[in-house]
Short mmCIF file of C-alpha atoms in Angstrom, two decimals:
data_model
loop_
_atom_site.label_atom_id
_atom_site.label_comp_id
_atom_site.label_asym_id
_atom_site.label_seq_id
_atom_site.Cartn_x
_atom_site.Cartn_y
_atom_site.Cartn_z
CA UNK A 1 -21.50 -10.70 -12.62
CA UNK A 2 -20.27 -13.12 -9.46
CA UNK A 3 -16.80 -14.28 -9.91
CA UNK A 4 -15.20 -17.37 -8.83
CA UNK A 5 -15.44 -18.34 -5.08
CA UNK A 6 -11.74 -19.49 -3.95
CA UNK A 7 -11.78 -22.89 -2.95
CA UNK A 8 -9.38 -22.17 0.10
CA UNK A 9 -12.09 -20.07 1.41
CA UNK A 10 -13.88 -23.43 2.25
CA UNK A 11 -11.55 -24.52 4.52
CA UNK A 12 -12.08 -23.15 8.20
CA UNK A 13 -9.75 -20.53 9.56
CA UNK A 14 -9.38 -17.20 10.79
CA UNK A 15 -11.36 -14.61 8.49
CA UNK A 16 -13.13 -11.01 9.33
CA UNK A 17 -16.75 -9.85 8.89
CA UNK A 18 -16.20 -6.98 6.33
CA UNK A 19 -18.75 -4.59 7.62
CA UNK A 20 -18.12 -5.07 11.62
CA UNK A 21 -14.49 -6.43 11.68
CA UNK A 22 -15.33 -9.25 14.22
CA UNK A 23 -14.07 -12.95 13.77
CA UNK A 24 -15.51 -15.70 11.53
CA UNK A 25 -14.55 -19.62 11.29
CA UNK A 26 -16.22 -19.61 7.51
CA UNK A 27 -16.88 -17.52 4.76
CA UNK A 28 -19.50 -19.83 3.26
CA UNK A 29 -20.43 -22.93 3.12
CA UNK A 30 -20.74 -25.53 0.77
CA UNK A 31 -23.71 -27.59 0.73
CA UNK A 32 -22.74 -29.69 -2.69
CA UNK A 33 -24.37 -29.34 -5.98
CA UNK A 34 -23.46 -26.03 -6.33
CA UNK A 35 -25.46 -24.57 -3.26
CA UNK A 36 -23.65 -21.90 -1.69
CA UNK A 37 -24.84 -19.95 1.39
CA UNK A 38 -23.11 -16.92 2.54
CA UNK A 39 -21.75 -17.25 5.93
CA UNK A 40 -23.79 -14.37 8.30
CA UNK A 41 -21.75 -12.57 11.29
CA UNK A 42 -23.29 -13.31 14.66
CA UNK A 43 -22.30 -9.87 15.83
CA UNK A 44 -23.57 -7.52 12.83
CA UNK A 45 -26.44 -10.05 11.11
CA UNK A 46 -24.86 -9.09 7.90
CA UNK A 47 -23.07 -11.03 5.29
CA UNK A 48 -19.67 -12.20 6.80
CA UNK A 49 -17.71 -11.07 2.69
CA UNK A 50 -20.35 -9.97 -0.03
CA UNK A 51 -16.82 -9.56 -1.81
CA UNK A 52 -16.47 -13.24 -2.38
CA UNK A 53 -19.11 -13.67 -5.27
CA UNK A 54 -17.90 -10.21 -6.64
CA UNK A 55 -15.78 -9.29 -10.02
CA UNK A 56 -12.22 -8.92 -8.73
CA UNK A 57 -12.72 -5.75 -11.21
CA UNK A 58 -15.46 -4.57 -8.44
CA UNK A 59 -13.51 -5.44 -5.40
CA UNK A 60 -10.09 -3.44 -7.40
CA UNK A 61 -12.33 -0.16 -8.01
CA UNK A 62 -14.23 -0.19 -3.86
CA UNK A 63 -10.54 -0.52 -3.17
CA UNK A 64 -9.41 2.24 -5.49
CA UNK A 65 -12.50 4.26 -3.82
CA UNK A 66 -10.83 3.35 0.01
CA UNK A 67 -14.22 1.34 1.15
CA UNK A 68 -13.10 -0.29 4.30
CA UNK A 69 -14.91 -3.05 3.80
CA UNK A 70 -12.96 -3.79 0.47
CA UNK A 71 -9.64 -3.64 2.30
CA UNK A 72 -10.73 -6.41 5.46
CA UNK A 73 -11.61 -8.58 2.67
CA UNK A 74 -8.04 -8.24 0.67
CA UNK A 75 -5.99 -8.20 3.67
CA UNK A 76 -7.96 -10.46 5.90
CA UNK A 77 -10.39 -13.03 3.71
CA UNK A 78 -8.06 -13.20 0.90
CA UNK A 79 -4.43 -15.40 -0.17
CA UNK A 80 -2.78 -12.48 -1.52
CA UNK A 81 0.81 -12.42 -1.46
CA UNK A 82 1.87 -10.26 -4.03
CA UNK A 83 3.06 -7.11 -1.10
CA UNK A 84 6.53 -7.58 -1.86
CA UNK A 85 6.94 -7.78 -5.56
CA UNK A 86 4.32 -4.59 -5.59
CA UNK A 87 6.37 -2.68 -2.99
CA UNK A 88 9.90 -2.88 -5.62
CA UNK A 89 7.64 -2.19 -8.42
CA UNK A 90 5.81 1.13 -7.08
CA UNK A 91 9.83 2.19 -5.87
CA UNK A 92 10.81 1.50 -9.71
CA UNK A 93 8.24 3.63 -11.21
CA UNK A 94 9.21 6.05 -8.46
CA UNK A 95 13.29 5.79 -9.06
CA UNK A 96 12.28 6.08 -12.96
CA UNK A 97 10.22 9.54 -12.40
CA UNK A 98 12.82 11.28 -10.38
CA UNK A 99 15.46 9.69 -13.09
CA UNK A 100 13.54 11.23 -15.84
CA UNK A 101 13.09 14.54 -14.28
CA UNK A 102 16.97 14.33 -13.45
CA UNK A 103 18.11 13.71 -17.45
CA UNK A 104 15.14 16.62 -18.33
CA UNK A 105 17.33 18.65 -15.75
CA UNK A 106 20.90 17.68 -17.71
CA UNK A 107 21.55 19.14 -20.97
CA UNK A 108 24.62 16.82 -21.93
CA UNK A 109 23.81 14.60 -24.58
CA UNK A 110 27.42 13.26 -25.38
CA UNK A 111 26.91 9.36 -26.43
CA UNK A 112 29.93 8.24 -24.83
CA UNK A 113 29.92 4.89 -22.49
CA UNK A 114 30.97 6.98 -19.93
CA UNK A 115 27.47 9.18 -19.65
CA UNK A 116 25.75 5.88 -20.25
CA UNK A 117 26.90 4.21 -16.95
CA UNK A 118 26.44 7.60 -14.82
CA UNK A 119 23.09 7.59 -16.41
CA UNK A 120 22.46 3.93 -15.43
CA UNK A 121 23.88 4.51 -11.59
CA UNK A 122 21.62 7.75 -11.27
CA UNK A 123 18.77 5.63 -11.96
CA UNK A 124 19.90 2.91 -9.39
CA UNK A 125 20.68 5.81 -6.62
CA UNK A 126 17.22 7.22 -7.09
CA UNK A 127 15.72 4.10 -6.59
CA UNK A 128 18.27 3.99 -3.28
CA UNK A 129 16.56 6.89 -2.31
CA UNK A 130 13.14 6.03 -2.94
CA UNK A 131 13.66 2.85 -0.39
CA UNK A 132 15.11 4.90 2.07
CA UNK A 133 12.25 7.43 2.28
CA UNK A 134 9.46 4.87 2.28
CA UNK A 135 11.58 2.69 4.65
CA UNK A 136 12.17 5.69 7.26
CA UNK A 137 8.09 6.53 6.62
CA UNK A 138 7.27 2.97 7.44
CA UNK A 139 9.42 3.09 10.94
CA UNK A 140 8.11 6.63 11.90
CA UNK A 141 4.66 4.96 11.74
CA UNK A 142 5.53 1.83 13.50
CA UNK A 143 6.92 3.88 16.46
CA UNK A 144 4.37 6.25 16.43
CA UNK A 145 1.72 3.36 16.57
CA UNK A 146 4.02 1.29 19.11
CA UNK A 147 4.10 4.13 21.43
CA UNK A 148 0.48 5.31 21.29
CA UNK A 149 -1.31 2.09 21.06
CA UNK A 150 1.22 -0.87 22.47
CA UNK A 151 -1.34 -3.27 22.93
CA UNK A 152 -2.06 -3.26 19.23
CA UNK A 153 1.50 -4.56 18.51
CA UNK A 154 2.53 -7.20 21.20
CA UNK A 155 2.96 -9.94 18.62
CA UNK A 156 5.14 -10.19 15.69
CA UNK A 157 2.36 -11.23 13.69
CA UNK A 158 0.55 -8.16 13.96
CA UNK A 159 3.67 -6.28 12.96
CA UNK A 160 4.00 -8.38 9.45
CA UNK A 161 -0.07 -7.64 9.02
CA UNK A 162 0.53 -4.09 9.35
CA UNK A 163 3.46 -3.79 7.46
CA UNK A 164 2.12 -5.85 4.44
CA UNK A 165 -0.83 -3.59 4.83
CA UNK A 166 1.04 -0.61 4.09
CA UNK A 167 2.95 -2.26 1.10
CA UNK A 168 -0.11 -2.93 -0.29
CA UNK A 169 -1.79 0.26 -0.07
CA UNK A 170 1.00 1.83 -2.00
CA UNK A 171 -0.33 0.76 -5.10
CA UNK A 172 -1.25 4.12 -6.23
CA UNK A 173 2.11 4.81 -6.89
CA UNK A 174 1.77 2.91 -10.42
CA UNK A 175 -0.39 5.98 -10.92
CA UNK A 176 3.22 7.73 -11.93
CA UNK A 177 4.15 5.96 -14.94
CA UNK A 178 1.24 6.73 -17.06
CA UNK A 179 1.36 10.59 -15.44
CA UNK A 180 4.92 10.77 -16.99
CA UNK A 181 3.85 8.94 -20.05
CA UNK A 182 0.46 11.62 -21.05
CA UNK A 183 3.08 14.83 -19.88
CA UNK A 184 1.37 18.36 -19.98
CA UNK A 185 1.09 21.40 -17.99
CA UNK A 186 -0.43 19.54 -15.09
CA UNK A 187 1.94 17.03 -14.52
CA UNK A 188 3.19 18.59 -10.77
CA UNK A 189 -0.32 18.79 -9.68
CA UNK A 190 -1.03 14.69 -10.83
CA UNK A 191 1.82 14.29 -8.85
CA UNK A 192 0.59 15.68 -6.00
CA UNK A 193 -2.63 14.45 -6.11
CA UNK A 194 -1.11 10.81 -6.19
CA UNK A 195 1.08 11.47 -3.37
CA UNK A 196 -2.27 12.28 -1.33
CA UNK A 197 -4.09 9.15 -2.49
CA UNK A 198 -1.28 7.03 -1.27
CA UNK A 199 -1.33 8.83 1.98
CA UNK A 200 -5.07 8.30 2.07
CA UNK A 201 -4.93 4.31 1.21
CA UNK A 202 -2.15 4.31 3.82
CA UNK A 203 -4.35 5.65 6.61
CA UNK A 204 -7.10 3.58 5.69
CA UNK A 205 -4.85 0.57 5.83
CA UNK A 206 -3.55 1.16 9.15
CA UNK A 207 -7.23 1.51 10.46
CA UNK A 208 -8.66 -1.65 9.06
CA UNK A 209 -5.15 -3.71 10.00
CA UNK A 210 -5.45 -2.15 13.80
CA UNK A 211 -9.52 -1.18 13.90
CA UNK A 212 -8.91 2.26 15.18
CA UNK A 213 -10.68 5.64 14.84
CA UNK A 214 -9.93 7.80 11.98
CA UNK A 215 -7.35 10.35 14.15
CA UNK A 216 -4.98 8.21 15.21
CA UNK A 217 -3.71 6.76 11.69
CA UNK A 218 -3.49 10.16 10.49
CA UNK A 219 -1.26 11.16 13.23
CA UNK A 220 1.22 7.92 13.05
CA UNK A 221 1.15 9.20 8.79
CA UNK A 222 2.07 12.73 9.82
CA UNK A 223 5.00 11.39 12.38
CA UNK A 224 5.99 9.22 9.22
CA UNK A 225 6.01 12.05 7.18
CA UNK A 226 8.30 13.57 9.74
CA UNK A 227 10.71 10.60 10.22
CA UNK A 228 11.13 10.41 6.67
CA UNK A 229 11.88 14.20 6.09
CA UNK A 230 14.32 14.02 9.05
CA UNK A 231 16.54 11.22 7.45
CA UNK A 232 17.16 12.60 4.44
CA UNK A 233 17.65 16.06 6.15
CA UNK A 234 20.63 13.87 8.24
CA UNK A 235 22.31 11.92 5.23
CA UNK A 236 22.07 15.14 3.12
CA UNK A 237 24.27 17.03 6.31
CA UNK A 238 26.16 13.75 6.30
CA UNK A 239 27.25 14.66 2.97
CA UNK A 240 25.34 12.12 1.16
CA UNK A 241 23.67 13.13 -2.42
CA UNK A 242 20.28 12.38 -1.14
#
């Protein structure tokens, strides 16, 4: 079924055709009486955002399925602003599993107030560590990017569009709470498996925010990975319970 057209999508502005990525003043227009007409691209002939008469439900599961076009029109034709509370919510679920896999590890099971708090501070130290690693990943792409392909970051705008990119396309890091909550034997390899999809809706990300090829985000994800690795590698020789 078509859901509801945002009204702010009326108003002219800068928006992206979904399927060729060039620039559009409208995403439809409004001819009164409830006429609607689907702006067309003058580059591609095609629809400028079929997405904008679609179920969210639809536009959440071409998302889930990494459809480029899905991703210009949440990052590009859409008011979303929801990057930052998602980004401390996926690092919660993340601090939680690496909590709960740290008490399964512990075999003291003394009540006392004491055990409580440490409890309580591990929990807030993984989720420490959780920022740190997705913060150092973050920076190892933006330098990798930066260095390869400067003229795709000259502005500070384009900085904030990639970064709330990448917040957003952590989102299948909720996947981990209901992996812990259904345990069995396969719970390492749902892990895994989740870790890769995140990597996956990173990359894609990256190349809709920036238009490139399909290499280069891969490589600025692998320099990430990198980055990240090499921080904790540093704090943990520093000493540091990381």
């Amino acid at each position: 079924g078509r859901g509801v057209l945002p009204r702010a999508m009326a108003a002219l502005g800068a928006y992206r055709c979904i399927e060729c990525n060039g620039e559009a003043t409208e995403l439809y227009r409004d001819y009164q009486r409830g006429v609607l007409r689907i702006s067309i691209c003058k580059s591609c002939q095609k629809p400028v955002d079929k997405y904008i008469e679609y179920d969210p439900v639809i536009i959440l599961i071409n998302a889930v399925l990494c459809k480029a076009q899905a991703y210009r029109h949440i990052l590009f034709n859409t008011k979303i602003n929801i990057h930052g509370k998602l980004c401390v919510f996926c690092l919660l679920c993340e601090a939680y599993l690496r909590w709960l896999q740290l008490q399964d590890s512990s075999q003291n099971t003394d009540p006392d107030d004491l055990i409580r708090y440490a409890k309580e501070w591990d929990f807030y130290r993984m989720f420490g560590i959780a920022s740190l690693e997705q913060t150092s990943f973050f920076i190892g792409i933006f330098i990798t990017l930066w260095w390869m392909t400067p003229e795709m970051l000259k502005r500070k705008s384009d900085f904030i569009l990639l970064l709330k990119a990448l917040l957003l396309s952590t989102y299948g890091k909720l996947l981990l709470i209901p992996a812990v909550i259904w345990e069995h034997d396969y719970t390492p390899l749902c892990l895994a498996f989740i870790k890769v999809f995140v990597l996956i809706s990173n990359s894609q990300a990256i190349r809709v925010t920036l238009n490139l090829n399909r290499i280069l985000p891969w490589f600025a994800i692998f320099f990430g990975l990198i980055f990240e690795n090499g921080v904790v590698c540093l704090f943990q020789k520093m000493g540091w319970d990381v």
